């Protein structure tokens, strides 16, 4: 399987997020340092990773209220900067006063993700499917655009 085939396999229509940074090691712990000096612990790292700054297709590991606690570096990306996160998923949790929404993002045959964004859209309800674009600010994802999917829209 070529690198392009692997990347296309990882680049699901339901989820896309690229982080750019440099893999660094502190003792036994690997982390990705991104240009704004934020550091994310790496939970999964490919065996032959580059030592220079690179763009990575990533998956995030988050707390239930939406803080990024670690990342998985899946594949190197050709994108030159950090991307906005785009995802489509079912709303499973809404925070108090709509402070955040957690979406269950299916990516067959890959692992299903649970991604939280801040704040939730005012019209979100659990069980609905939404398409969301978010940007990272520090260790959280901030909602930029939301759109309910057609099958969940009320006529």
N, CA, C and O atoms as a GROMACS GRO file, in nm:
protein
  620
    1UNK      N    1   0.085  -0.118   0.000
    1UNK     CA    2   0.000   0.000   0.000
    1UNK      C    3   0.090   0.124   0.000
    1UNK      O    4   0.181   0.135   0.082
    2UNK      N    5   0.066   0.216  -0.090
    2UNK     CA    6   0.147   0.337  -0.097
    2UNK      C    7   0.106   0.436   0.010
    2UNK      O    8   0.000   0.423   0.071
    3UNK      N    9   0.192   0.535   0.033
    3UNK     CA   10   0.161   0.638   0.132
    3UNK      C   11   0.031   0.709   0.098
    3UNK      O   12  -0.048   0.739   0.187
    4UNK      N   13   0.008   0.737  -0.032
    4UNK     CA   14  -0.114   0.806  -0.074
    4UNK      C   15  -0.236   0.720  -0.043
    4UNK      O   16  -0.337   0.772   0.006
    5UNK      N   17  -0.229   0.589  -0.069
    5UNK     CA   18  -0.342   0.502  -0.038
    5UNK      C   19  -0.368   0.499   0.112
    5UNK      O   20  -0.484   0.500   0.153
    6UNK      N   21  -0.262   0.495   0.194
    6UNK     CA   22  -0.279   0.498   0.339
    6UNK      C   23  -0.345   0.628   0.381
    6UNK      O   24  -0.439   0.627   0.461
    7UNK      N   25  -0.295   0.742   0.328
    7UNK     CA   26  -0.350   0.871   0.367
    7UNK      C   27  -0.498   0.879   0.329
    7UNK      O   28  -0.580   0.924   0.409
    8UNK      N   29  -0.531   0.835   0.208
    8UNK     CA   30  -0.671   0.840   0.165
    8UNK      C   31  -0.758   0.750   0.252
    8UNK      O   32  -0.874   0.783   0.277
    9UNK      N   33  -0.704   0.639   0.298
    9UNK     CA   34  -0.778   0.551   0.389
    9UNK      C   35  -0.805   0.624   0.521
    9UNK      O   36  -0.914   0.611   0.578
   10UNK      N   37  -0.707   0.700   0.570
   10UNK     CA   38  -0.722   0.772   0.697
   10UNK      C   39  -0.811   0.895   0.683
   10UNK      O   40  -0.876   0.937   0.779
   11UNK      N   41  -0.815   0.952   0.563
   11UNK     CA   42  -0.887   1.077   0.542
   11UNK      C   43  -1.035   1.049   0.515
   11UNK      O   44  -1.081   1.058   0.401
   12UNK      N   45  -1.108   1.017   0.621
   12UNK     CA   46  -1.249   0.982   0.612
   12UNK      C   47  -1.333   1.103   0.573
   12UNK      O   48  -1.298   1.217   0.605
   13UNK      N   49  -1.444   1.077   0.504
   13UNK     CA   50  -1.535   1.187   0.471
   13UNK      C   51  -1.601   1.244   0.596
   13UNK      O   52  -1.654   1.355   0.593
   14UNK      N   53  -1.598   1.169   0.707
   14UNK     CA   54  -1.660   1.214   0.832
   14UNK      C   55  -1.564   1.285   0.926
   14UNK      O   56  -1.606   1.344   1.025
   15UNK      N   57  -1.433   1.281   0.896
   15UNK     CA   58  -1.335   1.339   0.989
   15UNK      C   59  -1.208   1.376   0.916
   15UNK      O   60  -1.155   1.296   0.837
   16UNK      N   61  -1.157   1.496   0.942
   16UNK     CA   62  -1.030   1.539   0.885
   16UNK      C   63  -0.968   1.643   0.980
   16UNK      O   64  -1.030   1.744   1.012
   17UNK      N   65  -0.845   1.616   1.023
   17UNK     CA   66  -0.774   1.714   1.105
   17UNK      C   67  -0.624   1.697   1.090
   17UNK      O   68  -0.570   1.589   1.112
   18UNK      N   69  -0.558   1.805   1.051
   18UNK     CA   70  -0.414   1.806   1.033
   18UNK      C   71  -0.352   1.901   1.135
   18UNK      O   72  -0.394   2.016   1.148
   19UNK      N   73  -0.251   1.851   1.206
   19UNK     CA   74  -0.170   1.934   1.296
   19UNK      C   75  -0.029   1.939   1.239
   19UNK      O   76   0.021   1.840   1.187
   20UNK      N   77   0.034   2.054   1.249
   20UNK     CA   78   0.172   2.070   1.203
   20UNK      C   79   0.259   2.094   1.325
   20UNK      O   80   0.228   2.177   1.410
   21UNK      N   81   0.369   2.020   1.332
   21UNK     CA   82   0.459   2.038   1.445
   21UNK      C   83   0.580   1.947   1.436
   21UNK      O   84   0.601   1.878   1.336
   22UNK      N   85   0.658   1.949   1.542
   22UNK     CA   86   0.781   1.871   1.550
   22UNK      C   87   0.769   1.770   1.663
   22UNK      O   88   0.729   1.805   1.775
   23UNK      N   89   0.803   1.645   1.632
   23UNK     CA   90   0.801   1.540   1.734
   23UNK      C   91   0.925   1.559   1.822
   23UNK      O   92   1.037   1.567   1.772
   24UNK      N   93   0.902   1.564   1.953
   24UNK     CA   94   1.011   1.579   2.049
   24UNK      C   95   0.996   1.472   2.156
   24UNK      O   96   0.889   1.415   2.175
   25UNK      N   97   1.107   1.447   2.226
   25UNK     CA   98   1.105   1.344   2.329
   25UNK      C   99   1.159   1.403   2.458
   25UNK      O  100   1.260   1.473   2.459
   26UNK      N  101   1.089   1.373   2.568
   26UNK     CA  102   1.132   1.415   2.702
   26UNK      C  103   1.133   1.288   2.787
   26UNK      O  104   1.028   1.243   2.832
   27UNK      N  105   1.251   1.233   2.809
   27UNK     CA  106   1.260   1.105   2.879
   27UNK      C  107   1.200   0.997   2.792
   27UNK      O  108   1.246   0.973   2.680
   28UNK      N  109   1.096   0.931   2.842
   28UNK     CA  110   1.028   0.826   2.766
   28UNK      C  111   0.902   0.877   2.697
   28UNK      O  112   0.834   0.801   2.628
   29UNK      N  113   0.870   1.005   2.714
   29UNK     CA  114   0.745   1.060   2.662
   29UNK      C  115   0.771   1.138   2.534
   29UNK      O  116   0.858   1.225   2.528
   30UNK      N  117   0.692   1.104   2.430
   30UNK     CA  118   0.696   1.178   2.305
   30UNK      C  119   0.584   1.280   2.305
   30UNK      O  120   0.476   1.254   2.358
   31UNK      N  121   0.610   1.396   2.245
   31UNK     CA  122   0.506   1.496   2.231
   31UNK      C  123   0.525   1.570   2.099
   31UNK      O  124   0.634   1.570   2.042
   32UNK      N  125   0.418   1.632   2.052
   32UNK     CA  126   0.422   1.714   1.931
   32UNK      C  127   0.418   1.858   1.976
   32UNK      O  128   0.322   1.902   2.040
   33UNK      N  129   0.522   1.932   1.940
   33UNK     CA  130   0.524   2.076   1.969
   33UNK      C  131   0.485   2.148   1.842
   33UNK      O  132   0.549   2.134   1.738
   34UNK      N  133   0.377   2.226   1.852
   34UNK     CA  134   0.328   2.298   1.735
   34UNK      C  135   0.377   2.442   1.739
   34UNK      O  136   0.424   2.487   1.844
   35UNK      N  137   0.367   2.516   1.628
   35UNK     CA  138   0.428   2.649   1.620
   35UNK      C  139   0.390   2.747   1.731
   35UNK      O  140   0.470   2.834   1.765
   36UNK      N  141   0.268   2.736   1.789
   36UNK     CA  142   0.231   2.828   1.897
   36UNK      C  143   0.284   2.782   2.033
   36UNK      O  144   0.245   2.835   2.137
   37UNK      N  145   0.375   2.682   2.031
   37UNK     CA  146   0.443   2.627   2.150
   37UNK      C  147   0.354   2.537   2.235
   37UNK      O  148   0.397   2.491   2.341
   38UNK      N  149   0.230   2.510   2.190
   38UNK     CA  150   0.147   2.412   2.259
   38UNK      C  151   0.208   2.275   2.237
   38UNK      O  152   0.259   2.245   2.129
   39UNK      N  153   0.205   2.192   2.340
   39UNK     CA  154   0.260   2.057   2.331
   39UNK      C  155   0.151   1.956   2.363
   39UNK      O  156   0.078   1.969   2.461
   40UNK      N  157   0.141   1.854   2.276
   40UNK     CA  158   0.045   1.746   2.299
   40UNK      C  159   0.120   1.615   2.311
   40UNK      O  160   0.203   1.581   2.227
   41UNK      N  161   0.090   1.541   2.417
   41UNK     CA  162   0.147   1.409   2.437
   41UNK      C  163   0.103   1.320   2.320
   41UNK      O  164  -0.013   1.324   2.279
   42UNK      N  165   0.196   1.242   2.268
   42UNK     CA  166   0.165   1.152   2.157
   42UNK      C  167   0.135   1.013   2.213
   42UNK      O  168   0.219   0.953   2.281
   43UNK      N  169   0.017   0.965   2.186
   43UNK     CA  170  -0.023   0.832   2.232
   43UNK      C  171   0.017   0.726   2.129
   43UNK      O  172   0.053   0.614   2.165
   44UNK      N  173   0.011   0.762   2.001
   44UNK     CA  174   0.046   0.669   1.894
   44UNK      C  175   0.136   0.742   1.796
   44UNK      O  176   0.102   0.850   1.747
   45UNK      N  177   0.252   0.682   1.766
   45UNK     CA  178   0.354   0.744   1.681
   45UNK      C  179   0.403   0.642   1.580
   45UNK      O  180   0.441   0.531   1.619
   46UNK      N  181   0.403   0.675   1.451
   46UNK     CA  182   0.458   0.582   1.351
   46UNK      C  183   0.605   0.554   1.379
   46UNK      O  184   0.676   0.637   1.436
   47UNK      N  185   0.650   0.436   1.340
   47UNK     CA  186   0.787   0.393   1.369
   47UNK      C  187   0.893   0.484   1.307
   47UNK      O  188   0.988   0.522   1.375
   48UNK      N  189   0.878   0.521   1.183
   48UNK     CA  190   0.977   0.604   1.115
   48UNK      C  191   0.924   0.746   1.098
   48UNK      O  192   0.879   0.783   0.989
   49UNK      N  193   0.930   0.824   1.204
   49UNK     CA  194   0.878   0.960   1.198
   49UNK      C  195   0.992   1.057   1.165
   49UNK      O  196   1.106   1.034   1.204
   50UNK      N  197   0.961   1.167   1.094
   50UNK     CA  198   1.064   1.265   1.060
   50UNK      C  199   1.102   1.350   1.182
   50UNK      O  200   1.021   1.373   1.271
   51UNK      N  201   1.226   1.396   1.183
   51UNK     CA  202   1.272   1.480   1.294
   51UNK      C  203   1.242   1.628   1.269
   51UNK      O  204   1.246   1.708   1.362
   52UNK      N  205   1.213   1.665   1.145
   52UNK     CA  206   1.182   1.805   1.115
   52UNK      C  207   1.031   1.830   1.128
   52UNK      O  208   0.951   1.736   1.137
   53UNK      N  209   0.995   1.959   1.128
   53UNK     CA  210   0.854   1.995   1.137
   53UNK      C  211   0.777   1.933   1.021
   53UNK      O  212   0.820   1.940   0.906
   54UNK      N  213   0.663   1.872   1.052
   54UNK     CA  214   0.582   1.802   0.952
   54UNK      C  215   0.435   1.823   0.982
   54UNK      O  216   0.398   1.861   1.093
   55UNK      N  217   0.353   1.799   0.882
   55UNK     CA  218   0.208   1.801   0.898
   55UNK      C  219   0.160   1.657   0.912
   55UNK      O  220   0.204   1.568   0.839
   56UNK      N  221   0.069   1.636   1.008
   56UNK     CA  222   0.021   1.502   1.040
   56UNK      C  223  -0.130   1.496   1.037
   56UNK      O  224  -0.197   1.584   1.091
   57UNK      N  225  -0.183   1.392   0.974
   57UNK     CA  226  -0.323   1.362   0.990
   57UNK      C  227  -0.334   1.298   1.128
   57UNK      O  228  -0.267   1.199   1.156
   58UNK      N  229  -0.418   1.355   1.215
   58UNK     CA  230  -0.422   1.313   1.355
   58UNK      C  231  -0.562   1.274   1.399
   58UNK      O  232  -0.662   1.312   1.339
   59UNK      N  233  -0.565   1.198   1.507
   59UNK     CA  234  -0.688   1.178   1.582
   59UNK      C  235  -0.660   1.227   1.724
   59UNK      O  236  -0.547   1.218   1.772
   60UNK      N  237  -0.763   1.278   1.788
   60UNK     CA  238  -0.748   1.337   1.921
   60UNK      C  239  -0.806   1.248   2.028
   60UNK      O  240  -0.906   1.178   2.005
   61UNK      N  241  -0.744   1.249   2.145
   61UNK     CA  242  -0.798   1.185   2.265
   61UNK      C  243  -0.837   1.298   2.359
   61UNK      O  244  -0.754   1.381   2.396
   62UNK      N  245  -0.965   1.302   2.396
   62UNK     CA  246  -1.018   1.416   2.470
   62UNK      C  247  -1.084   1.372   2.601
   62UNK      O  248  -1.128   1.258   2.616
   63UNK      N  249  -1.090   1.466   2.695
   63UNK     CA  250  -1.169   1.445   2.815
   63UNK      C  251  -1.316   1.460   2.777
   63UNK      O  252  -1.347   1.508   2.668
   64UNK      N  253  -1.405   1.420   2.865
   64UNK     CA  254  -1.548   1.428   2.834
   64UNK      C  255  -1.596   1.571   2.813
   64UNK      O  256  -1.695   1.593   2.744
   65UNK      N  257  -1.527   1.669   2.874
   65UNK     CA  258  -1.570   1.808   2.854
   65UNK      C  259  -1.493   1.880   2.743
   65UNK      O  260  -1.508   2.001   2.726
   66UNK      N  261  -1.410   1.807   2.669
   66UNK     CA  262  -1.353   1.863   2.547
   66UNK      C  263  -1.210   1.911   2.549
   66UNK      O  264  -1.170   1.982   2.457
   67UNK      N  265  -1.131   1.876   2.649
   67UNK     CA  266  -0.988   1.914   2.647
   67UNK      C  267  -0.909   1.805   2.577
   67UNK      O  268  -0.928   1.686   2.602
   68UNK      N  269  -0.819   1.846   2.490
   68UNK     CA  270  -0.733   1.752   2.420
   68UNK      C  271  -0.626   1.707   2.519
   68UNK      O  272  -0.551   1.789   2.572
   69UNK      N  273  -0.618   1.575   2.545
   69UNK     CA  274  -0.519   1.526   2.641
   69UNK      C  275  -0.402   1.456   2.573
   69UNK      O  276  -0.292   1.450   2.628
   70UNK      N  277  -0.426   1.402   2.454
   70UNK     CA  278  -0.318   1.342   2.378
   70UNK      C  279  -0.364   1.328   2.233
   70UNK      O  280  -0.481   1.348   2.201
   71UNK      N  281  -0.267   1.294   2.146
   71UNK     CA  282  -0.299   1.280   2.004
   71UNK      C  283  -0.239   1.150   1.951
   71UNK      O  284  -0.144   1.096   2.007
   72UNK      N  285  -0.296   1.104   1.843
   72UNK     CA  286  -0.238   0.993   1.767
   72UNK      C  287  -0.191   1.052   1.634
   72UNK      O  288  -0.269   1.117   1.564
   73UNK      N  289  -0.066   1.029   1.600
   73UNK     CA  290  -0.015   1.072   1.470
   73UNK      C  291  -0.036   0.955   1.376
   73UNK      O  292   0.028   0.851   1.390
   74UNK      N  293  -0.125   0.972   1.279
   74UNK     CA  294  -0.165   0.862   1.192
   74UNK      C  295  -0.077   0.854   1.067
   74UNK      O  296  -0.014   0.751   1.042
   75UNK      N  297  -0.074   0.960   0.991
   75UNK     CA  298  -0.001   0.963   0.864
   75UNK      C  299   0.050   1.105   0.839
   75UNK      O  300  -0.007   1.202   0.887
   76UNK      N  301   0.159   1.114   0.764
   76UNK     CA  302   0.208   1.245   0.722
   76UNK      C  303   0.114   1.299   0.615
   76UNK      O  304   0.068   1.225   0.528
   77UNK      N  305   0.086   1.428   0.623
   77UNK     CA  306  -0.004   1.495   0.529
   77UNK      C  307   0.076   1.587   0.439
   77UNK      O  308   0.183   1.634   0.476
   78UNK      N  309   0.022   1.613   0.320
   78UNK     CA  310   0.085   1.709   0.228
   78UNK      C  311   0.043   1.853   0.258
   78UNK      O  312   0.098   1.947   0.200
   79UNK      N  313  -0.054   1.871   0.348
   79UNK     CA  314  -0.097   2.007   0.383
   79UNK      C  315   0.016   2.078   0.457
   79UNK      O  316   0.088   2.014   0.534
   80UNK      N  317   0.032   2.207   0.434
   80UNK     CA  318   0.148   2.279   0.491
   80UNK      C  319   0.118   2.349   0.623
   80UNK      O  320   0.211   2.394   0.690
   81UNK      N  321  -0.008   2.360   0.662
   81UNK     CA  322  -0.043   2.425   0.788
   81UNK      C  323  -0.147   2.343   0.862
   81UNK      O  324  -0.203   2.247   0.807
   82UNK      N  325  -0.172   2.380   0.986
   82UNK     CA  326  -0.278   2.316   1.063
   82UNK      C  327  -0.411   2.344   0.995
   82UNK      O  328  -0.436   2.457   0.951
   83UNK      N  329  -0.495   2.243   0.986
   83UNK     CA  330  -0.624   2.261   0.921
   83UNK      C  331  -0.732   2.287   1.026
   83UNK      O  332  -0.713   2.260   1.145
   84UNK      N  333  -0.844   2.339   0.980
   84UNK     CA  334  -0.962   2.340   1.066
   84UNK      C  335  -1.009   2.196   1.072
   84UNK      O  336  -0.995   2.122   0.975
   85UNK      N  337  -1.065   2.155   1.185
   85UNK     CA  338  -1.118   2.020   1.195
   85UNK      C  339  -1.255   2.019   1.130
   85UNK      O  340  -1.338   2.106   1.157
   86UNK      N  341  -1.278   1.922   1.046
   86UNK     CA  342  -1.410   1.902   0.988
   86UNK      C  343  -1.456   1.763   1.026
   86UNK      O  344  -1.380   1.666   1.017
   87UNK      N  345  -1.580   1.753   1.067
   87UNK     CA  346  -1.633   1.623   1.109
   87UNK      C  347  -1.784   1.622   1.095
   87UNK      O  348  -1.850   1.726   1.097
   88UNK      N  349  -1.836   1.502   1.081
   88UNK     CA  350  -1.980   1.480   1.078
   88UNK      C  351  -2.008   1.368   1.177
   88UNK      O  352  -1.950   1.260   1.167
   89UNK      N  353  -2.097   1.394   1.270
   89UNK     CA  354  -2.126   1.293   1.369
   89UNK      C  355  -2.256   1.319   1.443
   89UNK      O  356  -2.319   1.423   1.428
   90UNK      N  357  -2.294   1.220   1.522
   90UNK     CA  358  -2.417   1.227   1.601
   90UNK      C  359  -2.388   1.291   1.736
   90UNK      O  360  -2.291   1.254   1.802
   91UNK      N  361  -2.469   1.386   1.776
   91UNK     CA  362  -2.453   1.452   1.906
   91UNK      C  363  -2.489   1.353   2.016
   91UNK      O  364  -2.600   1.300   2.019
   92UNK      N  365  -2.394   1.329   2.108
   92UNK     CA  366  -2.419   1.234   2.216
   92UNK      C  367  -2.428   1.302   2.352
   92UNK      O  368  -2.496   1.252   2.442
   93UNK      N  369  -2.361   1.416   2.369
   93UNK     CA  370  -2.361   1.488   2.497
   93UNK      C  371  -2.367   1.637   2.469
   93UNK      O  372  -2.299   1.687   2.379
   94UNK      N  373  -2.449   1.708   2.546
   94UNK     CA  374  -2.451   1.855   2.543
   94UNK      C  375  -2.416   1.904   2.683
   94UNK      O  376  -2.475   1.859   2.781
   95UNK      N  377  -2.321   1.995   2.692
   95UNK     CA  378  -2.279   2.049   2.821
   95UNK      C  379  -2.382   2.146   2.877
   95UNK      O  380  -2.471   2.193   2.807
   96UNK      N  381  -2.366   2.174   3.006
   96UNK     CA  382  -2.456   2.270   3.072
   96UNK      C  383  -2.454   2.402   2.997
   96UNK      O  384  -2.348   2.451   2.957
   97UNK      N  385  -2.571   2.459   2.979
   97UNK     CA  386  -2.588   2.587   2.910
   97UNK      C  387  -2.524   2.585   2.771
   97UNK      O  388  -2.476   2.688   2.722
   98UNK      N  389  -2.524   2.465   2.706
   98UNK     CA  390  -2.471   2.448   2.570
   98UNK      C  391  -2.322   2.487   2.561
   98UNK      O  392  -2.276   2.533   2.456
   99UNK      N  393  -2.249   2.468   2.671
   99UNK     CA  394  -2.108   2.506   2.673
   99UNK      C  395  -2.023   2.422   2.578
   99UNK      O  396  -1.921   2.470   2.528
  100UNK      N  397  -2.064   2.297   2.552
  100UNK     CA  398  -1.993   2.214   2.455
  100UNK      C  399  -2.087   2.107   2.402
  100UNK      O  400  -2.193   2.080   2.460
  101UNK      N  401  -2.046   2.046   2.292
  101UNK     CA  402  -2.119   1.932   2.236
  101UNK      C  403  -2.018   1.823   2.205
  101UNK      O  404  -1.910   1.850   2.152
  102UNK      N  405  -2.053   1.701   2.239
  102UNK     CA  406  -1.969   1.588   2.203
  102UNK      C  407  -2.037   1.514   2.088
  102UNK      O  408  -2.156   1.482   2.094
  103UNK      N  409  -1.959   1.488   1.982
  103UNK     CA  410  -2.010   1.417   1.866
  103UNK      C  411  -1.943   1.281   1.854
  103UNK      O  412  -1.823   1.267   1.877
  104UNK      N  413  -2.022   1.183   1.818
  104UNK     CA  414  -1.970   1.049   1.792
  104UNK      C  415  -1.950   1.041   1.641
  104UNK      O  416  -2.045   1.043   1.563
  105UNK      N  417  -1.822   1.031   1.602
  105UNK     CA  418  -1.785   1.036   1.461
  105UNK      C  419  -1.745   0.896   1.415
  105UNK      O  420  -1.644   0.841   1.459
  106UNK      N  421  -1.824   0.841   1.326
  106UNK     CA  422  -1.800   0.707   1.274
  106UNK      C  423  -1.704   0.715   1.155
  106UNK      O  424  -1.718   0.801   1.069
  107UNK      N  425  -1.604   0.623   1.152
  107UNK     CA  426  -1.506   0.620   1.043
  107UNK      C  427  -1.476   0.476   1.000
  107UNK      O  428  -1.360   0.435   1.003
  108UNK      N  429  -1.577   0.400   0.959
  108UNK     CA  430  -1.551   0.260   0.926
  108UNK      C  431  -1.438   0.248   0.822
  108UNK      O  432  -1.434   0.329   0.730
  109UNK      N  433  -1.349   0.153   0.834
  109UNK     CA  434  -1.339   0.048   0.935
  109UNK      C  435  -1.256   0.092   1.056
  109UNK      O  436  -1.221   0.009   1.140
  110UNK      N  437  -1.223   0.220   1.065
  110UNK     CA  438  -1.140   0.270   1.174
  110UNK      C  439  -1.223   0.295   1.299
  110UNK      O  440  -1.346   0.295   1.296
  111UNK      N  441  -1.153   0.318   1.409
  111UNK     CA  442  -1.215   0.342   1.539
  111UNK      C  443  -1.307   0.464   1.535
  111UNK      O  444  -1.274   0.567   1.475
  112UNK      N  445  -1.423   0.452   1.599
  112UNK     CA  446  -1.516   0.564   1.615
  112UNK      C  447  -1.455   0.664   1.713
  112UNK      O  448  -1.397   0.624   1.814
  113UNK      N  449  -1.468   0.793   1.683
  113UNK     CA  450  -1.412   0.898   1.769
  113UNK      C  451  -1.523   0.970   1.844
  113UNK      O  452  -1.636   0.978   1.795
  114UNK      N  453  -1.491   1.022   1.960
  114UNK     CA  454  -1.580   1.111   2.034
  114UNK      C  455  -1.505   1.243   2.047
  114UNK      O  456  -1.405   1.253   2.119
  115UNK      N  457  -1.556   1.344   1.977
  115UNK     CA  458  -1.489   1.474   1.968
  115UNK      C  459  -1.582   1.580   2.026
  115UNK      O  460  -1.701   1.584   1.993
  116UNK      N  461  -1.527   1.666   2.111
  116UNK     CA  462  -1.607   1.774   2.171
  116UNK      C  463  -1.565   1.908   2.115
  116UNK      O  464  -1.446   1.934   2.093
  117UNK      N  465  -1.663   1.994   2.092
  117UNK     CA  466  -1.640   2.130   2.044
  117UNK      C  467  -1.709   2.229   2.138
  117UNK      O  468  -1.809   2.197   2.202
  118UNK      N  469  -1.654   2.350   2.145
  118UNK     CA  470  -1.705   2.457   2.232
  118UNK      C  471  -1.744   2.577   2.148
  118UNK      O  472  -1.666   2.613   2.060
  119UNK      N  473  -1.854   2.638   2.166
  119UNK     CA  474  -1.974   2.593   2.236
  119UNK      C  475  -2.059   2.508   2.142
  119UNK      O  476  -2.030   2.498   2.023
  120UNK      N  477  -2.164   2.448   2.196
  120UNK     CA  478  -2.260   2.376   2.114
  120UNK      C  479  -2.345   2.478   2.038
  120UNK      O  480  -2.365   2.590   2.086
  121UNK      N  481  -2.395   2.441   1.922
  121UNK     CA  482  -2.488   2.526   1.848
  121UNK      C  483  -2.620   2.530   1.924
  121UNK      O  484  -2.661   2.430   1.981
  122UNK      N  485  -2.685   2.644   1.925
  122UNK     CA  486  -2.808   2.662   2.004
  122UNK      C  487  -2.920   2.567   1.965
  122UNK      O  488  -3.010   2.542   2.045
  123UNK      N  489  -2.918   2.514   1.842
  123UNK     CA  490  -3.024   2.426   1.796
  123UNK      C  491  -2.990   2.278   1.810
  123UNK      O  492  -3.071   2.192   1.773
  124UNK      N  493  -2.872   2.245   1.861
  124UNK     CA  494  -2.833   2.104   1.872
  124UNK      C  495  -2.917   2.031   1.975
  124UNK      O  496  -2.952   2.085   2.080
  125UNK      N  497  -2.948   1.905   1.941
  125UNK     CA  498  -3.017   1.815   2.033
  125UNK      C  499  -2.947   1.680   2.024
  125UNK      O  500  -2.900   1.642   1.917
  126UNK      N  501  -2.942   1.608   2.135
  126UNK     CA  502  -2.879   1.477   2.132
  126UNK      C  503  -2.952   1.387   2.033
  126UNK      O  504  -3.074   1.393   2.019
  127UNK      N  505  -2.875   1.304   1.964
  127UNK     CA  506  -2.929   1.213   1.865
  127UNK      C  507  -2.927   1.268   1.723
  127UNK      O  508  -2.938   1.190   1.628
  128UNK      N  509  -2.913   1.398   1.707
  128UNK     CA  510  -2.909   1.458   1.574
  128UNK      C  511  -2.768   1.443   1.514
  128UNK      O  512  -2.669   1.432   1.586
  129UNK      N  513  -2.763   1.444   1.381
  129UNK     CA  514  -2.636   1.439   1.310
  129UNK      C  515  -2.603   1.578   1.258
  129UNK      O  516  -2.684   1.642   1.192
  130UNK      N  517  -2.481   1.624   1.289
  130UNK     CA  518  -2.436   1.758   1.250
  130UNK      C  519  -2.301   1.750   1.180
  130UNK      O  520  -2.220   1.662   1.207
  131UNK      N  521  -2.281   1.843   1.089
  131UNK     CA  522  -2.151   1.864   1.026
  131UNK      C  523  -2.092   1.986   1.095
  131UNK      O  524  -2.155   2.092   1.101
  132UNK      N  525  -1.969   1.973   1.148
  132UNK     CA  526  -1.908   2.079   1.228
  132UNK      C  527  -1.768   2.109   1.178
  132UNK      O  528  -1.691   2.019   1.144
  133UNK      N  529  -1.736   2.238   1.172
  133UNK     CA  530  -1.600   2.283   1.147
  133UNK      C  531  -1.555   2.357   1.272
  133UNK      O  532  -1.626   2.444   1.323
  134UNK      N  533  -1.436   2.321   1.322
  134UNK     CA  534  -1.384   2.382   1.445
  134UNK      C  535  -1.235   2.410   1.428
  134UNK      O  536  -1.167   2.347   1.348
  135UNK      N  537  -1.186   2.507   1.506
  135UNK     CA  538  -1.043   2.538   1.508
  135UNK      C  539  -0.992   2.520   1.650
  135UNK      O  540  -1.065   2.538   1.747
  136UNK      N  541  -0.865   2.483   1.659
  136UNK     CA  542  -0.804   2.460   1.789
  136UNK      C  543  -0.761   2.594   1.849
  136UNK      O  544  -0.700   2.677   1.782
  137UNK      N  545  -0.794   2.612   1.976
  137UNK     CA  546  -0.742   2.724   2.055
  137UNK      C  547  -0.685   2.663   2.181
  137UNK      O  548  -0.759   2.621   2.270
  138UNK      N  549  -0.551   2.657   2.189
  138UNK     CA  550  -0.488   2.590   2.301
  138UNK      C  551  -0.520   2.442   2.297
  138UNK      O  552  -0.487   2.373   2.201
  139UNK      N  553  -0.588   2.394   2.403
  139UNK     CA  554  -0.619   2.251   2.409
  139UNK      C  555  -0.768   2.220   2.393
  139UNK      O  556  -0.815   2.115   2.437
  140UNK      N  557  -0.843   2.314   2.330
  140UNK     CA  558  -0.985   2.288   2.302
  140UNK      C  559  -1.014   2.320   2.156
  140UNK      O  560  -0.936   2.387   2.088
  141UNK      N  561  -1.128   2.270   2.108
  141UNK     CA  562  -1.175   2.300   1.973
  141UNK      C  563  -1.292   2.396   1.982
  141UNK      O  564  -1.389   2.372   2.055
  142UNK      N  565  -1.282   2.506   1.908
  142UNK     CA  566  -1.384   2.609   1.909
  142UNK      C  567  -1.465   2.601   1.779
  142UNK      O  568  -1.410   2.600   1.669
  143UNK      N  569  -1.597   2.594   1.794
  143UNK     CA  570  -1.689   2.582   1.682
  143UNK      C  571  -1.682   2.706   1.594
  143UNK      O  572  -1.690   2.819   1.642
  144UNK      N  573  -1.666   2.683   1.462
  144UNK     CA  574  -1.668   2.793   1.365
  144UNK      C  575  -1.793   2.787   1.278
  144UNK      O  576  -1.855   2.889   1.251
  145UNK      N  577  -1.830   2.666   1.234
  145UNK     CA  578  -1.950   2.648   1.152
  145UNK      C  579  -2.018   2.518   1.191
  145UNK      O  580  -1.952   2.419   1.222
  146UNK      N  581  -2.150   2.519   1.189
  146UNK     CA  582  -2.229   2.398   1.217
  146UNK      C  583  -2.344   2.392   1.118
  146UNK      O  584  -2.402   2.494   1.080
  147UNK      N  585  -2.376   2.270   1.078
  147UNK     CA  586  -2.490   2.251   0.990
  147UNK      C  587  -2.554   2.117   1.023
  147UNK      O  588  -2.488   2.014   1.023
  148UNK      N  589  -2.685   2.122   1.052
  148UNK     CA  590  -2.756   1.997   1.078
  148UNK      C  591  -2.768   1.923   0.946
  148UNK      O  592  -2.788   1.984   0.841
  149UNK      N  593  -2.756   1.792   0.951
  149UNK     CA  594  -2.766   1.713   0.829
  149UNK      C  595  -2.912   1.700   0.789
  149UNK      O  596  -3.000   1.698   0.874
  150UNK      N  597  -2.937   1.692   0.662
  150UNK     CA  598  -3.071   1.697   0.604
  150UNK      C  599  -3.170   1.602   0.670
  150UNK      O  600  -3.285   1.639   0.693
  151UNK      N  601  -3.128   1.478   0.701
  151UNK     CA  602  -3.223   1.380   0.755
  151UNK      C  603  -3.274   1.418   0.894
  151UNK      O  604  -3.378   1.368   0.938
  152UNK      N  605  -3.201   1.508   0.965
  152UNK     CA  606  -3.244   1.549   1.099
  152UNK      C  607  -3.313   1.686   1.101
  152UNK      O  608  -3.356   1.733   1.206
  153UNK      N  609  -3.323   1.748   0.985
  153UNK     CA  610  -3.381   1.881   0.976
  153UNK      C  611  -3.533   1.872   0.984
  153UNK      O  612  -3.594   1.786   0.920
  154UNK      N  613  -3.594   1.961   1.061
  154UNK     CA  614  -3.742   1.967   1.070
  154UNK      C  615  -3.794   2.047   0.951
  154UNK      O  616  -3.738   2.150   0.914
  155UNK      N  617  -3.900   1.998   0.895
  155UNK     CA  618  -3.962   2.068   0.780
  155UNK      C  619  -4.057   2.174   0.828
  155UNK      O  620  -4.119   2.243   0.746
   0.00000   0.00000   0.00000
